[in-house]
Tab-separated table of C-alpha atoms in Angstrom:
chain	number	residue	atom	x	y	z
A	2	UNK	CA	-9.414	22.659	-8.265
A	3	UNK	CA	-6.977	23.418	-11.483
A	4	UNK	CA	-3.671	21.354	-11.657
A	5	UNK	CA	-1.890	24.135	-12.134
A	6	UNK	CA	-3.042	26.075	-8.280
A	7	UNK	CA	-2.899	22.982	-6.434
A	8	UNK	CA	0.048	22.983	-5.118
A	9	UNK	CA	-0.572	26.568	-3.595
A	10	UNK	CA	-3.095	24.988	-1.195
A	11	UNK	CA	-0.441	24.111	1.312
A	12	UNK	CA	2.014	26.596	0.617
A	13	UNK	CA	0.469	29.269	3.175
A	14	UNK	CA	0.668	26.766	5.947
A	15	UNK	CA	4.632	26.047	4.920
A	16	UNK	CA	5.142	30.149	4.970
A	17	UNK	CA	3.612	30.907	8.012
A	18	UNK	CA	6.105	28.116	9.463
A	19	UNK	CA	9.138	29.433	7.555
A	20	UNK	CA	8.608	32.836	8.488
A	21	UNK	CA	7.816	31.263	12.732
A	22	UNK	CA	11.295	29.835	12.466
A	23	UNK	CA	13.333	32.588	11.200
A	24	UNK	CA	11.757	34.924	14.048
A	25	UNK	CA	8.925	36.268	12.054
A	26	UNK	CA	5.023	36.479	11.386
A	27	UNK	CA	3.593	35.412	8.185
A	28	UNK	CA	-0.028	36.090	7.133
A	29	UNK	CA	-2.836	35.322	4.324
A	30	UNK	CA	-3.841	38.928	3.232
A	31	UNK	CA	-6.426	38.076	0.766
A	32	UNK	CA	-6.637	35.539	-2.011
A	33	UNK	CA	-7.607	36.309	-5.378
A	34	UNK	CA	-9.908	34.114	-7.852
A	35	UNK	CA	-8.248	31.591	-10.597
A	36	UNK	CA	-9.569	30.830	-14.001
A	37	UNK	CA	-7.857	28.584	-16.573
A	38	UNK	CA	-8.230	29.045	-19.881
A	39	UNK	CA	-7.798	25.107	-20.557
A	40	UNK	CA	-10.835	24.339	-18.612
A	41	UNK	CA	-12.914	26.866	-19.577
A	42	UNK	CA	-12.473	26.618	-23.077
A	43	UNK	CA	-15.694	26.914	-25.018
A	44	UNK	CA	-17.422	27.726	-21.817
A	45	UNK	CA	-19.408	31.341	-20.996
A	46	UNK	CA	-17.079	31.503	-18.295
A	47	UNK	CA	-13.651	31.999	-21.154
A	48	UNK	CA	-15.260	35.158	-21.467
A	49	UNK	CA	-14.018	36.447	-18.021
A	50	UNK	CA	-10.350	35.776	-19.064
A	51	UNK	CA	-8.726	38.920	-19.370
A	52	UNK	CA	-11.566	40.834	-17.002
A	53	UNK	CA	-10.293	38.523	-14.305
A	54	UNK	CA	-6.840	40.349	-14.246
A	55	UNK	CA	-8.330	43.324	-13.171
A	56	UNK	CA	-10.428	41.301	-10.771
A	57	UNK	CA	-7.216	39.500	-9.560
A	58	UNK	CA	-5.191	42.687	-9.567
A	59	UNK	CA	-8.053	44.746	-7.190
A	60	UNK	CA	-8.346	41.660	-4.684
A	61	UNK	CA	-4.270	41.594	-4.119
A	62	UNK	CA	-4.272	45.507	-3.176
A	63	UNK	CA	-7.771	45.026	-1.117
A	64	UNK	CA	-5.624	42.300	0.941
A	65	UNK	CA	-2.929	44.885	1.283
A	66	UNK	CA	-5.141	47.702	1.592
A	67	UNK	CA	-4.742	47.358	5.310
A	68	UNK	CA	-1.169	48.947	6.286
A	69	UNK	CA	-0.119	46.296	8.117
A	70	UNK	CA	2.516	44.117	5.904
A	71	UNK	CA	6.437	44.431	6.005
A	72	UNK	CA	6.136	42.283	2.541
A	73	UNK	CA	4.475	40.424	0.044
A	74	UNK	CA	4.802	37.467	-0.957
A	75	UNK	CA	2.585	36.646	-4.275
A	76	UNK	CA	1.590	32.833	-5.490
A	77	UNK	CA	0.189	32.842	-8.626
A	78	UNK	CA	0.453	30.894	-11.893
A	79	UNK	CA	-0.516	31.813	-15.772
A	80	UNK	CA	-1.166	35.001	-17.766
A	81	UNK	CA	-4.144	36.171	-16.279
A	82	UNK	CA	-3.260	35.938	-12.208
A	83	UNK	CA	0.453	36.899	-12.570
A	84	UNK	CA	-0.141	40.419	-14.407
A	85	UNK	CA	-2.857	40.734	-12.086
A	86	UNK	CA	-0.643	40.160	-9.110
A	87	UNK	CA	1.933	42.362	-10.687
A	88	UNK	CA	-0.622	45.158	-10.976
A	89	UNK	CA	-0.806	44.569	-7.213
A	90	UNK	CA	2.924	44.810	-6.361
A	91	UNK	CA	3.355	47.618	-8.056
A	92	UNK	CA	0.699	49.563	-6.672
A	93	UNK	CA	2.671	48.785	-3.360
A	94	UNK	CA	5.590	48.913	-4.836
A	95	UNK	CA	7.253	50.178	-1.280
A	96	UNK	CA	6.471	46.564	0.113
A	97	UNK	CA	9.215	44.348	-1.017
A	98	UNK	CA	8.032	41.455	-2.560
A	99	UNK	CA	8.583	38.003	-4.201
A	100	UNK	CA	6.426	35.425	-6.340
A	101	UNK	CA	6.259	32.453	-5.743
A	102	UNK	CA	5.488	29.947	-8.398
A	103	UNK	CA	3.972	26.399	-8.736
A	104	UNK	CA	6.764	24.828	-9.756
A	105	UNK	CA	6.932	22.709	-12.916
A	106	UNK	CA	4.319	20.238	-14.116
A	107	UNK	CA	5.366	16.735	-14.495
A	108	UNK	CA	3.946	15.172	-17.812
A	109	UNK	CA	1.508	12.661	-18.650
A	110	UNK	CA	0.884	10.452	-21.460
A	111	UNK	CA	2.438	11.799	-24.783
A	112	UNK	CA	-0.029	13.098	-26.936
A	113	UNK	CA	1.068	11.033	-29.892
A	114	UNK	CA	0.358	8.149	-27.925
A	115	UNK	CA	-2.677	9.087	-26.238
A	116	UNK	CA	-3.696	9.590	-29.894
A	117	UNK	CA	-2.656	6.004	-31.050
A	118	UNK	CA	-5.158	4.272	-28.297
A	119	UNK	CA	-8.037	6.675	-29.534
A	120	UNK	CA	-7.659	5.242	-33.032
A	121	UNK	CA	-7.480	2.065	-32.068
A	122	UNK	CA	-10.565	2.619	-29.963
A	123	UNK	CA	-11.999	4.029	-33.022
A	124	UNK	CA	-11.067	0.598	-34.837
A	125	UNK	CA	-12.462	-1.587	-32.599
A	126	UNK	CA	-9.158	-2.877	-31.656
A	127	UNK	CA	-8.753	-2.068	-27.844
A	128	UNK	CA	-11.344	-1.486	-25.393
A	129	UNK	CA	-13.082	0.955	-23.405
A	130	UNK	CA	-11.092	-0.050	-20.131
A	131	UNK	CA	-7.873	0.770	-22.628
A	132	UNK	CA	-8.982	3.938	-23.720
A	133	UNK	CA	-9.860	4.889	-19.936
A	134	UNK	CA	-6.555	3.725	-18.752
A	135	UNK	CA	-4.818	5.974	-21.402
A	136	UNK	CA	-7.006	8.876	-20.891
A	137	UNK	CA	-6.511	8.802	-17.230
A	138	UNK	CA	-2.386	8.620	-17.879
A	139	UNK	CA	-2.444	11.481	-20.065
A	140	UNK	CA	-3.698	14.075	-17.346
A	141	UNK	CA	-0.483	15.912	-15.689
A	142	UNK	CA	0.300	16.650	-12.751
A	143	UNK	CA	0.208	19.750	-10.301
A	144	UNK	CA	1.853	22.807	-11.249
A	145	UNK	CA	2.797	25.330	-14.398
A	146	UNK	CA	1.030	24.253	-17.173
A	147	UNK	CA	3.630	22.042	-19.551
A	148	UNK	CA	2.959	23.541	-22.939
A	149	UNK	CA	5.080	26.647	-23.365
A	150	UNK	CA	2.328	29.105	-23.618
A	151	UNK	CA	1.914	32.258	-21.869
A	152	UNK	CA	1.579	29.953	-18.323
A	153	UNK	CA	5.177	29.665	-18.630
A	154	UNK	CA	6.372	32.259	-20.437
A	155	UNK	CA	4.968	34.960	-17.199
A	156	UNK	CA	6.624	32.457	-15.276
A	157	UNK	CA	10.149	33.473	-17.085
A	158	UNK	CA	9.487	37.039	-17.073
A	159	UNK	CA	9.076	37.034	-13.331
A	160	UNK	CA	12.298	34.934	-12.690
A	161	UNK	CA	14.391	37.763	-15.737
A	162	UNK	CA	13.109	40.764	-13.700
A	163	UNK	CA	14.246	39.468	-10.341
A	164	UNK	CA	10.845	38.393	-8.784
A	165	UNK	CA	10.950	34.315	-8.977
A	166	UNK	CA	14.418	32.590	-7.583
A	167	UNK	CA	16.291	31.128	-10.592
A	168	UNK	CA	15.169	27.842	-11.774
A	169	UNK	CA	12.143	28.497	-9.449
């Protein structure tokens, strides 16, 4: 559902094949819940924000709770699943493991412009169609959220310590 996960719903299916053609066995040990702040924003549900860590964090080691991994690989995107996955890998810190993130989000309308068609909406000057159209164009796409927040700044602290690939 969030822009930012949505690539991660056919990653599984691409590491299970990966893993199949390099001679091994790749399987989905447990999945964890996402929240974004973004979207939630004003919402009862912001509450839950830094409680979902925990949440995330306990539903990683459940998954790996069973004995029966060589590895881990983690997928995970912002500041509230990627310390929570980190809790995780740690606690099995004798599994080696790697994160895996969403990539980069591609950008949508320019806020300054986005900005200019909402005052000219507010003028009278363009239409509803026109503010639509612009609204529509400033959503981005899939991926790690573009502002440089906390998103993407656990996104660099994964790749410094050695968990991402560079440039991943």
């Amino acid at each position: 559902m969030l822009s930012a996960h949505q690539p991660f719903e056919t990653y599984p299916a691409l590491i299970r094949e990966a893993a199949h053609e390099a001679g091994g066995v790749a399987q989905v040990g447990g999945g964890v819940p996402a929240m974004c702040d973004g979207v939630t924003q004003g919402q009862p549900g912001m509450e839950l924000s830094l409680f979902s860590r925990d949440v995330i964090a306990m539903a990683a080691g459940i998954g790996l709770s069973h004995n029966m991994f060589d590895a881990a690989v983690y997928l995970g995107v912002c500041d509230k699943i990627v310390p929570g996955l980190a809790i995780a890998a740690l606690t099995f810190g004798h599994l080696p493991a790697v994160f895996i993130p969403a990539g980069p989000m591609t950008t949508g309308l320019p806020n300054d412009e986005k900005a200019k068609v909402r005052q000219l909406f507010a003028e009278g000057k363009v239409g509803r169609d026109e503010l639509l159209e612009a609204e529509s164009k400033s959503y981005h796409g899939p991926g790690t959220c573009t502002f440089y927040g906390t998103a993407n700044s656990n996104q660099m602290l994964m790749e410094i310590m050695g968990f991402h690939l560079p440039g991943a």
